[in-house]
Structures are given as structure tokens and as C-alpha cells.
XYZ file of C-alpha atoms in Angstrom:
413
model
C 0.000 0.000 0.000
C 1.311 3.438 -0.917
C 0.674 6.379 1.437
C 0.979 10.046 0.549
C 0.288 13.180 2.594
C -0.430 16.332 0.624
C -0.577 19.958 1.669
C -3.237 22.008 -0.034
C -0.827 23.793 -2.351
C 0.664 20.530 -3.571
C -2.535 19.075 -4.991
C -3.100 19.097 -8.744
C -6.394 19.285 -10.553
C -7.354 15.981 -12.229
C -8.173 17.893 -15.390
C -4.696 19.511 -15.629
C -2.390 21.762 -13.640
C -3.087 25.443 -13.112
C -1.376 27.658 -15.665
C -1.522 31.286 -16.733
C -2.013 32.725 -20.221
C -4.380 29.995 -21.411
C -5.070 29.978 -25.138
C -7.927 28.116 -26.744
C -9.142 27.530 -30.248
C -12.153 29.248 -31.744
C -15.032 26.730 -31.363
C -15.895 27.239 -35.024
C -12.386 26.360 -36.190
C -12.778 22.601 -35.693
C -9.534 22.327 -33.690
C -8.845 21.454 -30.063
C -7.180 23.851 -27.650
C -3.458 24.275 -28.368
C -2.664 24.349 -24.645
C -3.094 20.800 -23.361
C -2.113 21.543 -19.723
C -4.178 24.635 -19.107
C -7.312 24.801 -16.995
C -9.647 27.765 -16.879
C -9.824 30.259 -14.025
C -6.130 29.973 -13.267
C -6.482 32.670 -10.619
C -8.728 30.408 -8.512
C -6.945 29.119 -5.395
C -6.702 25.356 -4.998
C -10.067 24.137 -3.659
C -8.976 20.779 -2.263
C -9.481 19.846 1.390
C -6.463 18.760 3.416
C -6.404 14.980 3.619
C -4.268 11.841 3.656
C -4.302 9.761 0.512
C -3.727 6.015 0.289
C -4.187 3.836 -2.755
C -4.289 0.115 -3.364
C -5.806 -2.536 -5.596
C -8.468 -4.938 -4.414
C -9.816 -8.183 -5.832
C -8.597 -10.369 -8.648
C -6.161 -13.247 -8.958
C -3.198 -14.580 -10.925
C -4.236 -16.315 -14.134
C -2.742 -17.633 -17.342
C -3.585 -15.498 -20.349
C -2.282 -14.422 -23.734
C -3.078 -10.710 -24.071
C -1.895 -9.463 -27.436
C -0.612 -12.940 -28.196
C 1.902 -12.854 -25.290
C 1.273 -15.937 -23.104
C 2.135 -15.842 -19.432
C 0.870 -15.461 -15.891
C -0.804 -12.139 -15.094
C -2.795 -10.536 -12.301
C -6.339 -9.977 -13.500
C -9.571 -8.350 -12.378
C -8.239 -5.950 -9.717
C -9.934 -2.634 -8.954
C -8.034 0.571 -8.152
C -9.073 2.167 -4.838
C -8.036 5.633 -3.635
C -8.774 6.311 0.032
C -9.020 9.971 1.059
C -9.086 10.503 4.823
C -9.863 13.997 6.162
C -7.520 15.733 8.567
C -10.221 15.498 11.234
C -12.593 12.584 10.578
C -15.949 13.108 12.255
C -18.328 10.838 10.345
C -18.303 7.135 11.243
C -19.462 5.842 7.878
C -17.336 6.228 4.711
C -18.526 7.016 1.194
C -17.545 4.960 -1.865
C -17.791 7.034 -5.059
C -18.134 5.234 -8.388
C -17.662 6.907 -11.757
C -19.883 6.473 -14.781
C -19.109 5.259 -18.276
C -16.264 7.331 -19.687
C -14.709 9.135 -16.704
C -12.500 7.601 -14.037
C -12.520 8.212 -10.296
C -11.059 11.670 -10.924
C -14.574 12.825 -11.853
C -15.242 13.351 -8.128
C -12.119 15.410 -7.386
C -12.584 18.780 -9.076
C -14.752 20.352 -11.738
C -13.514 21.081 -15.278
C -13.196 24.767 -14.387
C -11.170 24.087 -11.247
C -13.821 24.373 -8.536
C -14.322 22.077 -5.570
C -15.645 18.619 -6.385
C -17.758 16.246 -4.347
C -14.750 14.483 -2.806
C -13.511 17.682 -1.148
C -17.033 18.712 -0.178
C -17.465 15.531 1.843
C -13.883 15.510 3.139
C -14.452 18.967 4.628
C -17.479 17.546 6.422
C -15.484 14.767 8.025
C -16.210 11.809 5.745
C -13.595 9.336 4.590
C -14.035 8.984 0.821
C -13.068 6.049 -1.375
C -12.727 6.692 -5.119
C -12.512 3.718 -7.470
C -11.641 3.082 -11.080
C -13.889 0.211 -12.112
C -12.179 -2.966 -13.382
C -10.718 -2.654 -16.899
C -11.064 1.145 -16.706
C -8.517 3.903 -16.080
C -5.972 2.850 -13.452
C -7.619 -0.582 -13.297
C -6.544 -1.424 -16.838
C -4.905 -4.824 -17.150
C -3.668 -7.542 -19.522
C -6.851 -9.063 -20.855
C -8.194 -8.918 -24.380
C -11.529 -7.111 -24.229
C -13.770 -5.398 -26.746
C -13.894 -1.678 -26.004
C -16.110 1.142 -27.200
C -14.353 4.361 -28.239
C -14.974 7.459 -26.106
C -18.030 9.519 -26.943
C -17.426 11.956 -29.800
C -17.132 15.695 -29.274
C -20.508 16.122 -30.947
C -22.091 13.547 -28.655
C -20.558 15.069 -25.528
C -21.813 18.518 -26.475
C -25.322 17.285 -27.224
C -25.826 14.987 -24.256
C -23.604 16.441 -21.521
C -22.371 20.020 -21.905
C -24.422 22.076 -24.373
C -27.921 20.675 -24.180
C -29.563 24.037 -24.658
C -27.853 24.381 -28.045
C -27.677 20.802 -29.320
C -29.606 18.503 -26.968
C -32.903 20.181 -27.852
C -32.634 18.379 -31.178
C -33.245 15.142 -29.250
C -35.336 15.947 -26.145
C -37.197 19.161 -25.270
C -36.140 19.389 -21.598
C -32.607 20.231 -22.776
C -33.694 23.831 -23.315
C -33.369 24.272 -19.544
C -29.670 23.357 -19.415
C -27.739 26.317 -17.956
C -25.296 24.936 -15.390
C -22.313 23.547 -17.319
C -19.317 25.872 -16.806
C -18.261 28.011 -19.743
C -20.094 30.288 -22.137
C -21.577 27.575 -24.360
C -20.134 24.214 -23.267
C -18.491 23.545 -26.626
C -15.178 22.452 -28.122
C -12.503 25.113 -27.745
C -13.812 26.452 -24.443
C -11.480 25.683 -21.565
C -14.044 23.902 -19.380
C -15.287 21.696 -22.212
C -11.751 20.791 -23.310
C -10.783 19.890 -19.737
C -13.923 17.775 -19.380
C -13.520 15.998 -22.704
C -9.871 15.098 -22.085
C -10.971 13.151 -18.991
C -13.224 10.767 -20.978
C -11.924 7.201 -21.503
C -13.090 4.170 -23.446
C -14.984 1.373 -21.659
C -15.825 -2.268 -22.402
C -18.408 -2.396 -25.185
C -21.963 -2.653 -23.873
C -23.116 -5.168 -26.488
C -20.230 -7.591 -25.883
C -19.276 -10.349 -23.454
C -16.617 -7.919 -22.210
C -19.319 -5.753 -20.660
C -20.764 -8.698 -18.735
C -17.282 -9.559 -17.469
C -16.815 -5.881 -16.538
C -19.925 -6.046 -14.373
C -19.074 -9.397 -12.778
C -15.612 -8.201 -11.749
C -17.084 -4.964 -10.409
C -19.505 -6.981 -8.287
C -16.782 -9.143 -6.736
C -14.162 -6.411 -6.259
C -16.689 -3.913 -4.923
C -18.022 -6.425 -2.406
C -14.450 -7.185 -1.323
C -13.904 -3.474 -0.697
C -17.035 -3.136 1.446
C -16.171 -6.256 3.406
C -12.762 -4.701 4.112
C -13.811 -1.165 5.092
C -17.101 -1.956 6.814
C -20.546 -0.395 6.368
C -20.511 2.413 3.804
C -22.679 4.511 1.529
C -22.356 3.928 -2.209
C -22.460 6.900 -4.581
C -22.525 6.407 -8.339
C -23.056 8.451 -11.464
C -24.615 7.259 -14.715
C -23.359 3.872 -15.901
C -21.865 3.360 -12.441
C -25.436 2.898 -11.223
C -25.344 -0.787 -12.062
C -22.146 -1.008 -9.954
C -24.111 0.367 -6.990
C -26.775 -2.297 -7.404
C -24.375 -5.174 -8.031
C -22.074 -4.345 -5.107
C -24.981 -3.773 -2.724
C -26.600 -7.025 -3.858
C -23.372 -8.908 -3.135
C -22.731 -7.176 0.220
C -26.098 -5.943 1.536
C -25.065 -6.028 5.197
C -22.202 -3.620 4.425
C -24.283 -1.190 2.342
C -25.966 1.542 4.385
C -27.508 3.352 1.460
C -27.205 4.100 -2.237
C -27.047 7.519 -3.898
C -27.535 7.402 -7.665
C -26.953 10.407 -9.930
C -29.057 9.476 -12.955
C -27.925 5.865 -12.628
C -27.438 3.554 -15.599
C -29.846 3.035 -18.460
C -33.456 1.965 -18.018
C -34.669 -1.598 -18.454
C -35.611 -2.156 -22.073
C -36.371 -4.802 -24.641
C -33.558 -6.288 -26.688
C -34.201 -5.549 -30.392
C -35.953 -8.432 -32.123
C -36.208 -10.472 -28.922
C -39.921 -10.263 -28.294
C -40.387 -9.784 -24.548
C -36.803 -10.540 -23.495
C -35.207 -7.723 -21.442
C -32.229 -5.826 -22.811
C -30.198 -6.652 -19.701
C -29.980 -10.271 -18.603
C -30.946 -9.457 -15.005
C -33.292 -6.568 -15.770
C -30.986 -3.757 -14.641
C -27.639 -5.468 -15.247
C -25.882 -8.179 -17.249
C -24.338 -9.676 -14.099
C -26.356 -11.535 -11.511
C -28.819 -9.841 -9.170
C -30.676 -11.721 -6.450
C -34.407 -12.056 -7.140
C -37.102 -13.951 -5.288
C -38.440 -16.215 -6.624
C -35.023 -17.058 -8.013
C -34.274 -16.446 -11.666
C -31.569 -17.589 -14.037
C -31.487 -14.366 -15.979
C -32.725 -13.909 -19.505
C -36.103 -15.506 -20.094
C -37.038 -15.847 -16.421
C -38.034 -12.191 -16.116
C -41.369 -11.766 -17.841
C -41.764 -8.193 -19.038
C -44.194 -5.878 -20.763
C -44.161 -2.352 -22.149
C -46.192 0.229 -20.242
C -46.840 3.926 -20.613
C -48.114 4.231 -24.165
C -46.109 5.424 -27.179
C -42.732 7.027 -26.527
C -42.258 10.727 -27.285
C -39.094 12.857 -27.290
C -40.139 14.152 -23.863
C -41.026 10.818 -22.259
C -40.186 7.210 -23.025
C -42.466 4.298 -22.441
C -41.113 1.688 -20.043
C -40.335 -1.997 -19.779
C -41.469 -3.476 -16.478
C -42.087 -6.935 -15.067
C -45.428 -8.589 -15.495
C -47.316 -9.033 -12.258
C -46.496 -10.566 -9.856
C -43.046 -8.992 -10.056
C -40.036 -10.878 -8.774
C -38.407 -9.063 -5.854
C -34.835 -7.784 -5.502
C -34.621 -9.140 -1.977
C -31.108 -7.913 -1.124
C -31.644 -4.411 -2.496
C -35.052 -4.155 -0.820
C -33.369 -3.753 2.573
C -31.200 -0.809 1.422
C -32.538 2.771 1.155
C -31.798 4.556 -2.102
C -31.731 8.188 -3.216
C -32.228 8.565 -6.956
C -31.474 12.018 -8.427
C -32.700 13.190 -11.843
C -31.711 16.514 -13.406
C -34.111 19.027 -14.885
C -32.544 19.190 -18.350
C -30.691 15.924 -18.981
C -31.906 13.161 -21.263
C -32.527 11.008 -18.177
C -35.513 13.285 -17.510
C -37.193 11.392 -20.349
C -36.706 7.857 -19.018
C -35.570 7.687 -15.361
C -39.176 6.893 -14.455
C -38.581 3.509 -16.074
C -35.640 2.590 -13.832
C -37.485 3.922 -10.800
C -40.546 1.876 -11.765
C -38.516 -1.329 -12.113
C -36.860 -0.840 -8.720
C -40.079 0.025 -6.896
C -41.933 -2.843 -8.528
C -39.164 -5.131 -7.244
C -39.618 -3.921 -3.660
C -36.811 -1.360 -3.377
C -37.169 1.497 -0.857
C -36.517 4.412 -3.200
C -36.580 8.195 -2.798
C -36.753 9.613 -6.330
C -35.938 13.324 -6.407
C -36.306 15.457 -9.508
C -33.919 18.319 -8.794
C -36.292 21.005 -10.038
C -38.777 19.859 -7.371
C -36.290 20.897 -4.658
C -35.485 24.203 -6.384
C -32.236 23.030 -8.015
C -32.467 24.072 -11.642
C -30.624 23.947 -14.943
C -28.662 20.726 -14.594
C -27.894 18.008 -17.091
C -26.289 14.590 -16.761
C -22.918 15.563 -15.210
C -24.590 17.424 -12.364
C -21.695 16.799 -9.954
C -19.390 18.908 -12.187
C -21.751 21.791 -12.892
C -21.908 25.288 -11.422
C -24.339 24.348 -8.643
C -22.691 20.989 -7.912
C -22.302 21.694 -4.198
C -26.004 22.459 -3.800
C -26.699 18.955 -5.061
C -23.989 17.498 -2.800
C -25.617 19.226 0.188
C -28.994 17.725 -0.704
C -27.433 14.249 -0.947
C -25.623 14.758 2.360
C -28.864 15.605 4.178
C -30.259 12.275 3.003
C -27.097 10.409 4.045
C -27.146 11.989 7.512
C -30.752 10.960 8.065
C -29.944 7.355 7.182
C -26.758 7.401 9.300
C -28.583 8.814 12.345
C -31.206 6.117 12.029
C -28.502 3.453 11.822
C -26.705 4.767 14.899
C -29.965 5.073 16.840
C -30.766 1.441 16.059
C -27.330 -0.156 16.410
C -25.605 2.131 18.899
C -22.107 3.628 18.619
C -20.072 2.544 15.644
C -16.594 1.131 16.158
C -14.190 2.804 13.719
C -12.068 0.553 11.544
């Protein structure tokens, strides 16, 4: 295990180091910024909270393999873990933060324009924070031959993540409300967009066996982490939502609660499959625990509800009654956050419906209903990111107080 202690001034932004005299391309020129180390707002002081950092790898095993045609013995399936411990820990239960599809664990550290991220927000409030890079992603890359998807294109990132008001409205009408991504327009050539886009990685391809393996290894490594650190809250963004569910399903006694920021994709029907769900286990391609027990594809009987889909609202795939129950997840409270302007506003009701139908205790919050406006999918990086973090923390504290009232004082590990 490696241990590092950092003073505030020594910390670097995950999107690049602070530099003066930033120069950036004209967005209409079709070129990227010519300054690849610059971040915007270089006069902003470092926002990171003082903490101790430790990192290690968890899970996996030695195995014989031939990656790239080179046979030998390799370590496979490990997950990178970065433990951030505040200078003065005050909260007994840690937070595990899981990135979505594309970013790595650095997505929680700072925003693309150099402001405080969720990791520092919670560190300042006394929480120990664990950041992970999911297996086969980022610092958890390893010698196995997998099928990967390329990163999202610039056009796709602008439409679906950073410039919804300009481009996303071509796909869903709620995007007109997107105002919170940093920068003038959220487009190529602006410093905040360039910093954001450079952080996006490729991931195992969703339509391949690699993606199922990706989920299975996340389930086992994530459960190993919780069994090592003790009861914790799981936070996840986007595609990391299935990691929340898989890890909690494998280690329910160690999962205090789940916070999902527009988690994963909704249950759907596989094209040309009749009534077969898109994901083998409804929400995931790796095993979830249902009662009565299922063996995956074919055992979950589904139907489409909600009438014809529109750009503003998708119809939904749900189980036929009586619905099989997610018995391990049913014991774990969940907070499910949906933005006002992101594309998830058109279909998160489907994921919520599947979870509730399966017996999950779920608090679904549409941010506009709690007076948090203008956000899209990467809400934790946007201008009002700390308002959303504060809302999530209030929920966490309520669950933690209930746990302590029931179980008594918690023994720190």
C-alpha cells in the first residue's frame, strides 16, 4: 500500500495543472485547444481539502492469459481504490464514489473549471471517501483482451452532456433548460469543455461479453472493498449505477444506502427479442438476487407500459405481475437524483418503476422539485454541484442517524 500526505498547495487538478495565459481555439475552427495543460480560471486558489491519501488494488487473482498474443501469468480483475481521509474525521461511515461510463474516479475530485468537487465537499465535512476506477477502466486497466467502445465523440458530448440548450434540444425538449455547465456555451474550444472531454476514456463495449465480465468483476471487487472497510454509503453516477446495485446485492449487510446520480440506463427490450429484457438481469448483465429465483434472460417476464414514446417521455419496460423481488436491495434505502434538463428526464421513471416494482425502498428526487435548476447529466461537475452534494448529504445523515440510533455507537475501523 502506498501512502501520501499532501498539503493544499501541492494538490493538482485531475483535469490539468493550473497555468496562466491559457489559449484556446475558436469553437468554429474545428480544432482542439493548443494548450493541453491549461485549466480555466487559473487565478482560482486550490479548492482541495487537506487529507491523507492512500491507494491500493483490491480483488482479482493470478491467471494464465495471452493478451496481445503474449502468453504468461498475469494478475487480472483488480480494482483501483483511492482512500481519502480527512484531517479530522468526524463521520463514522465512509462514502464509496463510483464513476460512470467514460470518466475515471477523478470525476469526483474537481470540476472542469477548477472548482471544488464532491470528494472535497465531503472531506471537509469529516467523511472518509473512497474513489474507485472500475475494473478494466482507467488505473484498473490490465492484460486481458476485451472489446472496447471508443470514447463519446465531441458532438455527442456537447449534445448529451455540456451544451444541451444548443444541441440537446434536437433530441429531447427538456434540454432547453440546461444552464449549469461551466463556460459560455459548453463547446469544443472552451477551456471547461476541453478539460472535461480530455478526462473521458473508453470502456468495455456494452453489447459484448466484455461488458458482462466488466460487471461481474465490479460486483466481486466492490463487495471485497465493502467487506474490508465496513458499512458504507455507495455513490454512483450514470453507468456506475449498475455497480451500486451489483455491489450492494453482493454485500447488503455492508451497504448503508445508495445515492444514484441518474444511474445507468433503463430496463428495455432487446431488439428483435420479443419480450426478453435488454439486460440479462433486468438492470444489469451480471447476476442480481431475485425472489423467486431467476436464471437471468427468459425468467423475467416483461411488458411495455406507458403508451407510445415521445421525445419528452419514453415508455417503459417493467415486469409482469407478480413482479419478482430484488430481496437484497429491498433492505437498502436509495436516493435517486434526476436533473431538470438531462436526457434522463425522459426515461428515469422507467428505472425507478422497475426498482419500486421489485420492492426497493426508493426516494426519487427530480432536482427542479427541490429548487435546483438547470442541470444536465454531469450534475456533480456543474456550477451548482455543491447544492446537489448538500442535498445528498442531508439524506445520508438521516440514514446514518437512524442506523446509529438502532445499532448504537459505531466502532471505527
